[in-house]
Amino acid sequence: MKRVAMGSKGSLARVLLCTVAPFALFQTASIATAQDAIEDDTDLTVVVTASRTEESISSIPGTVQVIGQDELKGAVDASGDITSALERLVPGFSLDNETLSGGGQNFRGRSVQILVNGAPRTTALRKLSRALSLIDPNSIERIEVINGASAVYGDGATGGVINIITKTAEKEGWSGEVSTTVSASERDVKDSLNVLTSVSAAFRQENTHVQVNGQFKNTGDMFDGSGTQISEDPITGQGGGSGIEQYNLSGQVGYEGDAFDVTLYANLVKMEQDIKYQTDYTSDPVSIDPSNPYLGLPPLEDSKNINATFNFYEVGGLFDAKVELYYNDAEKRAAYVPLSAANPVAYLPDVNESQTVLFAKQAGVRTTFDADLSTVYEGLAFTWGSDYSYNDITQTVPDGRDIISPMKQHGFAQFAQVKAPIGEMFEVRGGVRHERFFLSMDSFVRPNALVPNPYYSPSNGQPTTLTIGKHTFTAADKDYSATVFNLGGVVHLTDELDVFAGFSQGFSVPDVGSFTRRAMPTNPFADGVVDVSDVAPEAVVVDNYELGARYNINGFSFAASAFYSTSDKGVNFDDATQTVLQAEERIWGAELNLRGQFSEAWGAGAVLAYKEGVWDENKDGDVDEDLPNNRIGSPFKATVFSDYNFGNGLSVQGEAVFGSGRNGKEGAKGDLKKLKPTFTMNASAGYNSDYGDFRFGVSNIFDTKQQNTTATALRDREVLAEGRRVFLQYTKTF
């Protein structure tokens, strides 16, 4: 088993690389990338280099989405944020919330695991994710997507996996790129100005390569379609999309040999958001409050990430081996929100500094072994390995006092996967993974806090606030374990048409920190003791069933799938009561990714997705209440796009993005806020010349005033989306 050569652009055009795990049975196809391969040559064997194995796309019982550089570049021009690209290009991914945070964004209604070069960026045990908004788009070679429940990377991927692969030097000698994008709203060009500058340099000499990327990002104010400034912190402490100053530096060094190769990657991110005014969460929609200056510390991110990958080929002539190591160290400060209905807890003694800081350290080792057993049975392959992960999580107020149980977790897993053809038409695979986590929660004393008095009224003489006591949380140890399975197959009906079906399971430990942050003793207003063992959540196992097909011929391709997923311990957060609930739930949906190349110049396509879900909210044994909007959002999402290349360096692109509304149906805990449909049109034009590449475009062409669906659903308070923004980009490649 030899690795695929990666030394030239020609080979890259013939090799679609994506993270396809042995346990990820269902994915959504990248039609554009598959089309590139179709046009490049005929009768090509398209190979997928998976993070844990290497195989042909046609043998995977699911479809694979690979978003390449050009496709990604066209989708992030205006915002400089890859989340805006994923909402349009990935059927199962939520609409963009236009903030720093990934709050409210999910994959097929469930959790998504974000990886960079196979190493995790989502924080285990306490969810405060800014992973996507902090990544430099110009440092990305491709984005690889796995749809559906997957256990291959361990905890977290109950809805899908997004793996971001960074650039590697391709050309012999020195090469580089400089790119600058400026954008603004005509409402206030000066204050809304965004500037995003990226610089990269690369060097390759024979088998050695070096890549360095740097980014500076500065964002101005955001305005909705009516010209009103959008809140700087619209979703309650998560941070917004304006006032951001961000620096991002990354580097990669590698060596490629015949018997082994090694790659080292490191990334440093520093970000602060300058918030001028508090948000009025009582207005509808939420709004800037110019009479109330922001009193807290700025939201902050200071993260350091490093990972190394070692590949060994034909070890003893028996198998290939891969060893991956990673380490992340992050400090994440949330925005300050005054005591109010939006933030029902303000820690004493200084309520003006009761914002929180999350400290997260992660480390791990993954090993994978891949053996070709064709001598036993033609086409038989066996993959196995083991993983270790470590997480150290604390969350404090700025002066260092804990507000959740400080946690340390050790995770161990072993897996095995087998695949084999059956005759000319059929391929089957199956596997098992056993996961075990050992979680240690330290004792801590949660400080006194003010809470709004629910009995206050201007006429009854009650105080506006009450003081809750100091609560001592006992130390506790909790183990989580699960054995998860997958089984699937592909039928090759013709050379162009594959049909697949399968079953896969995902495993996740919920947001343990949120439980200890919100748990109360019987009398919360007196000093008391809370037994952590009584409040820690149960692990989530998701069963995912899927059926689909893929078809590629003569410049036309599609990938379609339908899915159904269930869980006995689904997790939902009720913002009104500030409680986290676990109950049985079901989610179902369908997705279609369609692309056609009608001539050498003209292409068009569509990305369509539908999902809906129910749960046993009141735990009466009937799974019949609608899942909250912060899980489902827009049930139907569609992107329709077209592009035309004039052949003289000039090209134009246009797209329409639609998100459906969702009725405010009544649930056991009250009414769900009604979500409204959204419709956005974007267009851009590019010109490639000897002096560099120029792009000009407009997002939200018609300056539509509309709801930000994902941000609105998260906290059940209406947030508006950004109106029209115009951008200009210049890129020079050396």
XYZ file of C-alpha atoms in Angstrom:
734
model
C 0.000 0.000 0.000
C 1.662 3.181 -1.201
C 0.588 6.713 -0.453
C -0.723 8.902 -3.247
C 1.896 11.233 -4.693
C 1.250 14.853 -3.786
C 4.075 16.663 -5.475
C 2.246 18.543 -8.242
C -0.952 20.381 -9.042
C -1.642 17.849 -11.768
C -1.775 15.038 -9.254
C -3.872 17.149 -6.894
C -6.451 17.646 -9.604
C -6.804 13.883 -9.807
C -6.864 13.221 -6.104
C -9.725 14.362 -3.927
C -8.532 14.375 -0.374
C -10.975 14.274 2.450
C -11.384 12.995 5.971
C -13.508 9.896 5.651
C -13.416 7.872 8.820
C -14.111 4.181 9.015
C -17.084 5.015 11.199
C -18.409 7.903 9.093
C -20.735 6.112 6.750
C -22.653 9.002 5.296
C -21.467 12.207 3.780
C -22.662 14.801 1.300
C -20.846 15.008 -2.021
C -18.903 17.985 -3.226
C -20.345 18.240 -6.682
C -17.967 20.967 -7.812
C -14.902 19.023 -6.750
C -16.157 15.819 -8.296
C -16.869 17.775 -11.471
C -13.279 18.987 -11.591
C -12.129 15.373 -11.574
C -14.602 14.420 -14.289
C -13.436 17.215 -16.576
C -9.756 16.578 -15.942
C -9.663 13.093 -17.380
C -11.781 10.033 -18.084
C -11.958 6.724 -16.244
C -10.052 8.168 -13.293
C -9.953 6.324 -10.013
C -10.791 9.067 -7.537
C -8.917 8.342 -4.324
C -9.826 9.600 -0.876
C -6.968 9.974 1.562
C -8.801 9.539 4.830
C -7.441 10.609 8.190
C -7.525 6.984 9.224
C -7.344 5.051 5.983
C -7.026 5.466 2.220
C -9.669 4.330 -0.257
C -11.675 5.045 -3.370
C -14.700 7.341 -3.062
C -16.841 4.782 -4.847
C -16.288 2.241 -2.051
C -17.638 4.496 0.703
C -21.257 3.823 1.697
C -22.023 7.526 1.651
C -21.041 10.593 -0.313
C -18.102 12.869 0.462
C -17.972 16.657 0.394
C -14.681 18.350 -0.373
C -14.703 22.140 -0.644
C -11.647 23.238 -2.594
C -9.731 26.533 -2.540
C -11.516 28.172 -5.458
C -14.996 27.252 -4.262
C -14.202 28.408 -0.734
C -12.583 31.632 -1.922
C -15.698 32.669 -3.810
C -17.916 31.965 -0.818
C -16.036 33.953 1.878
C -15.069 37.113 -0.013
C -17.369 39.562 1.777
C -17.158 38.341 5.383
C -13.751 36.689 5.648
C -15.442 33.980 7.734
C -15.666 30.390 6.530
C -18.944 29.906 8.408
C -20.678 31.972 5.737
C -19.341 29.556 3.112
C -20.361 26.420 4.982
C -23.957 27.597 5.425
C -24.347 27.771 1.640
C -22.202 24.848 0.514
C -22.902 22.179 3.158
C -26.529 20.996 3.187
C -26.660 19.805 6.800
C -24.932 22.828 8.374
C -26.903 25.642 10.041
C -27.263 29.136 8.618
C -24.551 31.585 9.722
C -25.202 33.486 12.975
C -22.817 36.330 11.925
C -20.998 36.407 15.290
C -17.722 35.304 16.860
C -19.338 32.232 18.321
C -20.636 28.988 16.900
C -23.633 29.349 19.214
C -26.778 27.833 17.706
C -24.920 26.314 14.768
C -25.191 22.560 14.421
C -25.031 19.764 11.893
C -28.296 17.984 11.068
C -29.661 19.290 14.367
C -26.835 17.743 16.400
C -23.298 18.542 17.506
C -20.517 19.100 14.996
C -16.844 18.385 15.581
C -14.397 20.914 14.102
C -10.907 19.672 13.241
C -7.843 21.351 11.756
C -5.529 18.861 10.060
C -7.305 16.143 12.030
C -6.808 17.776 15.459
C -9.849 18.992 17.465
C -10.749 22.684 17.816
C -14.083 22.248 19.559
C -13.767 22.354 23.347
C -14.824 19.232 25.200
C -16.890 19.377 28.429
C -17.709 23.104 28.092
C -19.047 24.542 24.854
C -17.709 28.000 23.980
C -16.698 27.422 20.393
C -15.257 30.075 18.094
C -13.342 27.596 15.974
C -14.635 28.530 12.523
C -14.549 32.317 12.938
C -10.882 32.246 14.003
C -9.460 30.384 11.000
C -7.745 32.278 8.176
C -9.616 31.319 4.959
C -6.513 31.936 2.839
C -4.557 29.326 4.802
C -6.984 26.569 3.770
C -6.293 24.042 1.034
C -9.658 22.321 1.348
C -12.470 21.576 3.792
C -13.572 17.986 4.229
C -17.046 17.165 5.489
C -18.571 14.027 6.994
C -22.358 14.019 7.437
C -24.070 11.923 10.071
C -23.104 10.388 13.391
C -19.462 9.363 13.606
C -17.328 8.029 16.432
C -14.017 7.894 14.601
C -12.623 11.047 16.248
C -14.132 10.282 19.624
C -16.403 12.577 21.591
C -18.573 15.110 19.805
C -19.483 14.203 16.243
C -23.132 13.159 16.665
C -24.186 15.260 13.662
C -21.055 15.503 11.545
C -17.384 16.337 11.219
C -15.766 19.314 9.485
C -12.027 18.869 8.937
C -10.062 21.886 7.697
C -6.872 21.011 5.843
C -4.302 23.800 5.614
C -2.101 24.573 2.627
C 1.102 22.710 1.888
C 3.861 24.025 -0.385
C 3.366 22.572 -3.871
C 5.830 24.328 -6.203
C 9.554 23.692 -6.166
C 11.392 26.678 -4.713
C 9.752 29.738 -3.216
C 6.143 30.792 -3.723
C 3.745 33.094 -1.933
C 0.531 35.052 -1.941
C -0.748 38.386 -0.641
C -4.461 39.035 -0.411
C -6.420 42.035 0.877
C -10.187 42.320 1.120
C -11.988 45.512 2.103
C -15.740 45.691 2.538
C -18.275 48.172 3.857
C -21.931 49.074 4.074
C -22.995 52.223 2.251
C -24.954 53.150 5.395
C -21.711 54.257 7.032
C -18.619 53.414 5.005
C -16.106 54.590 7.601
C -17.541 52.860 10.668
C -18.555 49.663 8.846
C -15.205 49.137 7.108
C -13.761 45.611 7.303
C -10.123 44.953 6.374
C -8.786 41.431 6.001
C -5.167 40.912 4.918
C -3.498 37.537 4.500
C 0.104 36.749 3.573
C 1.598 33.339 2.848
C 5.028 32.073 1.904
C 5.994 28.554 0.905
C 9.145 26.656 0.043
C 9.596 23.142 -1.358
C 12.843 21.400 -2.192
C 12.546 17.769 -3.228
C 10.926 16.024 -0.245
C 11.004 18.929 2.210
C 8.342 21.638 2.405
C 7.610 24.717 4.545
C 4.429 26.823 4.618
C 3.807 30.001 6.673
C 0.507 31.916 6.811
C -0.352 35.197 8.527
C -3.615 37.105 8.814
C -4.795 40.449 10.184
C -8.533 41.051 10.522
C -10.302 44.220 11.613
C -14.094 44.520 11.405
C -16.322 47.575 11.660
C -19.960 48.061 12.608
C -22.757 46.001 11.077
C -26.092 47.410 9.878
C -29.352 45.640 9.095
C -31.411 46.192 5.945
C -33.110 49.270 7.389
C -29.793 50.947 8.247
C -29.965 50.309 11.999
C -26.733 49.261 13.688
C -26.759 45.628 14.803
C -25.907 44.846 18.409
C -22.247 44.193 19.190
C -23.264 41.221 21.383
C -26.607 40.013 20.011
C -26.721 36.518 21.540
C -26.023 37.157 25.203
C -22.335 37.043 25.976
C -21.232 35.168 22.862
C -19.708 38.246 21.209
C -20.697 39.719 17.857
C -19.236 40.165 14.398
C -18.193 43.814 14.728
C -15.252 45.548 16.399
C -12.952 42.535 16.039
C -9.175 42.810 15.890
C -7.602 39.455 15.164
C -4.125 38.116 14.423
C -3.580 34.614 13.126
C -0.188 33.012 12.494
C 0.351 29.425 11.379
C 3.194 27.344 10.008
C 3.754 23.865 8.665
C 6.957 21.920 8.092
C 7.098 18.502 6.477
C 9.263 15.782 5.039
C 8.090 13.107 2.579
C 10.069 9.897 2.137
C 9.451 6.542 0.522
C 9.117 4.706 3.826
C 7.712 7.478 6.011
C 6.727 11.129 6.129
C 6.205 13.631 8.932
C 4.326 16.946 9.186
C 4.402 19.481 12.023
C 1.754 22.228 12.223
C 1.424 25.111 14.697
C -1.120 27.927 14.994
C -1.372 31.026 17.191
C -4.556 33.140 17.360
C -5.139 36.356 19.294
C -8.456 38.175 19.117
C -10.257 40.950 20.998
C -13.620 42.549 20.342
C -14.110 46.234 21.127
C -17.700 46.630 22.369
C -18.843 50.229 22.843
C -22.430 49.815 24.062
C -24.480 47.272 25.936
C -27.258 45.423 24.164
C -30.919 46.039 24.967
C -32.292 42.497 25.078
C -35.803 43.694 25.970
C -36.340 45.371 22.585
C -37.727 43.411 19.643
C -35.403 42.883 17.830
C -32.473 43.217 20.246
C -30.673 46.508 19.713
C -27.778 48.775 20.598
C -28.354 50.857 23.735
C -26.295 54.075 23.162
C -27.220 55.363 26.632
C -25.528 52.389 28.288
C -21.740 52.139 27.700
C -20.166 48.706 27.836
C -18.570 48.198 31.274
C -16.860 44.834 30.968
C -13.582 43.531 29.648
C -13.441 42.859 25.896
C -14.251 39.362 24.621
C -10.933 37.661 24.038
C -9.372 34.595 22.453
C -5.769 33.554 23.029
C -5.184 30.085 21.628
C -2.135 28.014 20.769
C -2.411 24.786 18.790
C 0.183 22.290 17.622
C -0.073 18.869 16.026
C 2.227 16.358 14.364
C 1.490 13.517 11.958
C 3.805 10.577 11.242
C 3.022 8.147 8.394
C 4.892 4.852 8.002
C 4.406 2.812 4.830
C 4.549 -0.971 4.387
C 5.798 -1.633 7.898
C 7.339 -5.072 7.760
C 5.609 -5.432 4.410
C 2.353 -5.967 6.313
C 0.569 -2.661 6.986
C 0.698 1.135 6.933
C 0.725 3.058 10.221
C -0.170 6.602 11.219
C 0.534 8.366 14.521
C -1.066 11.754 15.245
C -0.321 13.967 18.248
C -1.998 17.258 19.185
C -1.999 19.886 21.942
C -4.269 22.929 22.330
C -4.163 25.650 24.975
C -6.900 28.303 24.820
C -8.190 31.209 26.886
C -11.687 32.352 25.878
C -13.318 35.365 27.535
C -17.031 35.923 26.974
C -18.732 39.324 26.814
C -20.160 41.025 29.889
C -23.967 41.042 30.161
C -25.571 43.066 33.003
C -28.014 41.438 35.409
C -31.296 41.173 33.548
C -33.757 38.692 32.109
C -31.045 37.913 29.548
C -28.459 37.202 32.257
C -30.189 36.082 35.491
C -26.960 35.731 37.535
C -24.436 38.444 38.493
C -21.617 37.324 40.749
C -20.678 39.377 43.792
C -18.948 41.521 44.907
C -18.510 43.366 41.588
C -21.508 42.651 39.356
C -19.891 44.739 36.588
C -17.111 42.177 36.184
C -19.105 38.965 36.428
C -18.320 37.881 32.897
C -16.572 34.536 32.484
C -13.268 33.200 31.185
C -12.821 29.643 29.934
C -9.412 27.958 30.098
C -9.172 24.793 28.023
C -6.222 22.479 27.502
C -6.456 19.458 25.209
C -3.924 16.819 24.253
C -4.128 13.497 22.524
C -2.576 10.683 20.513
C -4.252 8.749 17.702
C -2.825 5.619 16.098
C -4.147 3.929 12.962
C -2.991 0.733 11.256
C -4.203 -0.273 7.800
C -3.593 -3.744 6.322
C -4.368 -5.043 2.832
C -5.490 -8.682 3.234
C -5.987 -9.433 -0.454
C -3.884 -12.576 -0.059
C -6.655 -13.917 2.177
C -9.597 -12.575 0.144
C -9.390 -10.295 -2.908
C -10.024 -6.686 -1.866
C -10.260 -7.403 1.871
C -8.880 -4.605 4.094
C -8.608 -4.339 7.856
C -8.081 -1.098 9.806
C -7.582 -0.831 13.562
C -6.141 1.540 16.114
C -6.434 3.263 19.452
C -6.787 6.808 20.788
C -5.970 8.702 23.972
C -7.294 12.164 24.858
C -6.834 14.518 27.793
C -8.902 17.599 28.684
C -8.349 20.144 31.450
C -11.216 22.657 31.730
C -11.839 25.560 34.109
C -14.211 28.527 33.911
C -13.864 31.533 36.176
C -14.867 35.138 36.635
C -12.025 37.553 35.735
C -10.599 37.570 39.277
C -10.040 33.798 39.108
C -12.938 32.401 41.185
C -14.413 29.213 39.761
C -18.011 29.139 38.555
C -17.970 25.530 37.328
C -16.290 22.432 38.679
C -12.683 22.359 37.453
C -12.548 19.210 35.325
C -9.943 16.796 34.050
C -10.835 13.957 31.716
C -8.853 11.052 30.306
C -10.320 9.225 27.326
C -9.332 5.869 25.835
C -10.683 4.164 22.729
C -9.995 1.180 20.493
C -11.530 0.518 17.097
C -11.517 -1.996 14.267
C -12.994 -1.817 10.776
C -13.214 -4.311 7.948
C -14.269 -3.815 4.318
C -14.565 -6.183 1.397
C -16.066 -6.439 -2.098
C -18.701 -9.043 -2.919
C -18.556 -9.798 -6.597
C -18.374 -6.966 -9.138
C -21.265 -4.862 -7.851
C -21.219 -4.911 -4.054
C -18.948 -3.607 -1.328
C -19.636 -3.912 2.392
C -17.982 -2.681 5.556
C -18.535 -2.765 9.264
C -16.759 -1.837 12.441
C -16.824 -1.314 16.160
C -15.339 1.272 18.517
C -15.211 1.175 22.300
C -14.941 4.521 24.057
C -14.309 5.162 27.747
C -13.862 8.486 29.551
C -12.734 9.015 33.135
C -13.935 12.422 34.329
C -12.745 14.016 37.575
C -14.679 17.067 38.849
C -12.971 19.036 41.619
C -14.791 20.645 44.501
C -15.301 24.414 44.362
C -17.318 27.199 45.955
C -19.520 29.125 43.585
C -19.613 32.762 44.794
C -22.649 34.694 45.997
C -24.705 36.189 43.218
C -27.602 38.503 42.544
C -30.646 37.206 40.674
C -33.799 39.069 39.580
C -36.642 38.771 42.083
C -39.455 36.903 40.286
C -41.990 38.342 42.772
C -41.041 41.991 42.267
C -43.589 44.504 41.053
C -43.619 48.295 41.483
C -46.614 48.015 43.813
C -45.710 45.194 46.214
C -42.597 46.651 47.819
C -40.472 43.596 46.999
C -36.759 44.201 46.159
C -35.784 44.009 42.497
C -33.066 41.440 43.223
C -32.355 38.592 45.607
C -29.011 37.198 46.782
C -28.262 33.524 46.382
C -25.810 31.912 48.763
C -22.342 30.529 48.362
C -22.746 26.987 47.114
C -20.130 24.349 47.791
C -19.890 21.678 45.110
C -18.414 18.383 46.221
C -15.717 16.590 44.257
C -16.836 13.661 42.151
C -15.609 11.141 39.612
C -17.764 9.957 36.746
C -17.057 7.430 34.022
C -18.613 7.437 30.580
C -18.382 4.514 28.193
C -20.014 3.209 25.054
C -19.472 0.632 22.358
C -20.667 1.924 19.009
C -21.057 0.164 15.678
C -21.376 0.832 11.985
C -22.479 -1.303 9.069
C -22.985 -0.240 5.466
C -22.718 -1.150 1.839
C -22.504 0.209 -1.695
C -24.080 -1.152 -4.865
C -22.344 -0.087 -8.084
C -25.317 -0.189 -10.446
C -23.260 1.313 -13.289
C -19.874 2.990 -13.637
C -21.628 6.315 -13.024
C -24.253 5.409 -10.404
C -23.743 4.181 -6.835
C -26.454 3.481 -4.274
C -25.533 3.175 -0.612
C -27.162 2.420 2.721
C -25.958 2.021 6.255
C -26.148 2.446 9.987
C -23.675 4.349 12.181
C -23.461 5.521 15.775
C -21.923 8.606 17.360
C -20.956 9.219 20.977
C -20.791 12.465 22.938
C -20.290 13.625 26.513
C -22.585 16.671 26.926
C -21.647 20.113 28.204
C -20.868 19.009 31.767
C -19.749 22.501 32.776
C -23.151 23.997 32.038
C -24.778 21.578 34.489
C -22.480 22.496 37.385
C -22.762 26.196 36.540
C -26.575 26.163 36.849
C -27.223 23.498 39.500
C -28.780 24.744 42.760
C -29.316 23.252 46.247
C -32.845 22.868 47.630
C -32.729 26.403 49.059
C -30.652 28.458 46.603
C -30.797 31.626 48.754
C -28.818 30.106 51.613
C -25.300 28.739 51.677
C -25.559 25.103 50.700
C -23.916 21.979 49.336
C -24.481 20.457 45.896
C -23.517 16.854 45.182
C -21.930 16.993 41.731
C -22.701 13.317 41.178
C -26.405 14.177 41.195
C -26.200 16.840 38.467
C -23.647 15.467 35.979
C -25.338 14.578 32.659
C -25.510 11.220 30.948
C -23.586 10.450 27.768
C -25.345 10.701 24.403
C -25.334 7.864 21.868
C -26.902 8.670 18.493
C -28.113 6.038 16.033
C -28.027 7.229 12.425
C -29.695 5.466 9.485
C -29.124 6.654 5.942
C -29.911 5.822 2.337
C -28.486 7.660 -0.669
C -27.045 7.721 -4.168
C -24.388 9.523 -6.196
C -24.172 9.990 -9.948
C -21.472 11.507 -12.165
C -21.504 11.687 -15.969
C -20.563 14.140 -18.719
C -20.339 17.260 -16.605
C -23.425 16.491 -14.524
C -23.382 15.118 -10.986
C -25.578 14.814 -7.948
C -25.515 13.339 -4.458
C -28.736 12.657 -2.582
C -29.452 11.126 0.807
C -32.180 10.697 3.408
C -31.414 10.176 7.103
C -33.092 9.315 10.390
C -31.318 9.648 13.747
C -32.414 8.836 17.286
C -31.073 9.284 20.807
C -32.391 8.312 24.240
C -30.461 11.126 25.963
C -30.616 14.153 23.667
C -29.555 17.475 25.220
C -31.557 20.720 25.043
C -30.994 24.099 26.699
C -34.019 26.156 27.782
C -32.942 29.811 27.810
C -36.082 30.966 29.616
C -35.438 28.737 32.641
C -31.643 28.468 32.218
C -31.900 24.690 32.521
C -30.369 21.828 30.541
C -32.649 18.882 29.828
C -32.022 15.366 28.517
C -34.758 13.300 26.856
C -35.478 10.900 24.009
C -35.516 12.536 20.574
C -35.702 11.841 16.842
C -34.464 13.858 13.846
C -35.009 13.123 10.164
C -34.237 14.843 6.886
C -33.052 14.724 3.287
C -30.281 16.446 1.320
C -29.448 17.050 -2.337
C -26.246 18.451 -3.829
C -26.563 19.081 -7.576
C -24.127 20.449 -10.170
C -24.191 20.782 -13.938
C -21.560 22.056 -16.373
C -23.633 23.025 -19.407
C -20.691 24.336 -21.431
C -17.013 25.121 -20.888
C -18.062 28.570 -19.719
C -21.343 28.065 -17.870
C -22.055 26.053 -14.738
C -24.926 26.000 -12.250
C -26.089 24.019 -9.265
C -28.163 23.784 -6.113
C -27.735 22.658 -2.518
C -30.983 21.651 -0.799
C -31.566 20.382 2.728
C -34.520 19.544 4.963
C -34.578 18.489 8.611
C -37.136 18.275 11.420
C -37.260 16.694 14.853
C -39.302 15.878 17.949
C -38.529 14.965 21.562
C -40.144 13.783 24.775
C -39.989 17.189 26.447
C -42.301 16.379 29.362
C -40.950 12.804 29.690
C -44.380 11.190 29.448
C -43.111 8.461 27.134
C -44.418 10.110 23.959
C -41.850 11.629 21.594
C -44.263 14.202 20.197
C -43.093 17.753 21.024
C -41.174 19.769 18.465
C -37.471 20.104 19.162
C -36.547 23.691 20.084
C -35.684 26.161 17.352
C -32.097 26.281 18.634
C -31.782 22.666 17.432
C -33.684 22.799 14.141
C -33.641 26.455 13.004
C -34.761 26.680 9.386
C -36.162 23.226 8.491
C -35.627 23.847 4.772
C -32.503 25.493 3.356
C -31.582 26.062 -0.285
C -28.702 27.623 -2.211
C -29.035 28.038 -5.976
C -25.956 29.299 -7.835
C -24.534 29.892 -11.296
C -21.221 31.051 -12.735
C -19.944 32.079 -16.167
C -16.347 32.342 -17.355
C -15.806 34.571 -20.405
C -12.415 33.013 -21.160
C -10.514 36.325 -21.102
C -9.862 36.417 -17.356
C -13.332 37.740 -16.525
C -15.868 35.631 -14.639
C -19.171 36.315 -12.871
C -21.006 34.433 -10.149
C -24.411 34.745 -8.521
C -26.380 32.898 -5.871
C -29.678 32.949 -3.979
C -29.881 31.591 -0.420
C -33.237 30.712 1.151
C -34.041 29.627 4.688
C -37.562 28.629 5.675
C -39.354 29.806 8.784
C -40.663 27.603 11.566
C -43.998 27.997 13.293
C -44.049 28.848 16.979
C -45.714 25.590 17.934
C -46.560 25.026 21.592
C -44.381 22.638 23.555
C -44.617 21.257 27.064
C -42.483 24.102 28.456
C -44.183 26.925 26.554
C -44.329 28.474 23.118
C -41.496 28.374 20.603
C -40.731 31.741 19.028
C -41.757 31.886 15.389
C -38.847 31.999 12.955
C -39.350 33.924 9.734
C -38.234 32.918 6.219
C -35.093 34.567 4.842
C -33.959 35.216 1.286
C -30.584 36.652 0.296
C -29.020 37.261 -3.111
C -25.273 37.682 -3.613
C -23.188 38.393 -6.720
C -19.535 38.898 -7.596
C -17.216 39.324 -10.553
C -13.548 38.496 -10.896
C -10.747 39.407 -13.266
C -7.436 37.549 -13.430
C -4.505 39.484 -14.872
C -0.716 39.461 -14.931
C -0.813 42.139 -12.237
C -2.947 40.095 -9.854
C -6.498 38.887 -9.376
C -9.308 41.348 -8.672
C -12.759 40.571 -7.284
C -15.729 42.819 -6.653
C -19.012 41.733 -5.129
C -22.137 42.538 -3.182
C -23.773 40.426 -0.476
C -27.485 40.881 0.233
C -27.912 42.828 -3.008
C -31.435 44.005 -2.217
C -30.476 45.164 1.301
C -33.253 42.991 2.724
C -34.247 43.578 6.328
C -34.650 40.074 7.721
C -34.137 37.837 10.682
C -30.840 36.219 11.595
C -32.452 32.821 12.020
C -29.685 31.016 13.905
C -28.981 33.881 16.335
C -32.717 34.355 16.953
C -33.276 30.675 17.658
C -30.396 30.381 20.136
C -31.825 32.714 22.812
C -35.412 33.024 21.566
C -34.919 36.775 21.007
C -35.133 38.286 17.548
C -31.816 39.304 16.003
C -31.613 40.888 12.556
C -29.177 39.876 9.822
C -26.732 42.233 8.137
C -27.933 44.230 5.146
C -26.019 44.998 1.960
C -22.227 44.904 2.056
C -19.897 45.662 -0.862
C -16.409 44.178 -1.086
C -13.266 44.555 -3.178
C -10.440 42.041 -3.124
C -6.940 41.978 -4.592
C -4.736 38.873 -4.640
C -1.211 38.547 -5.985
C 0.431 35.159 -6.294
C 4.203 34.850 -6.619
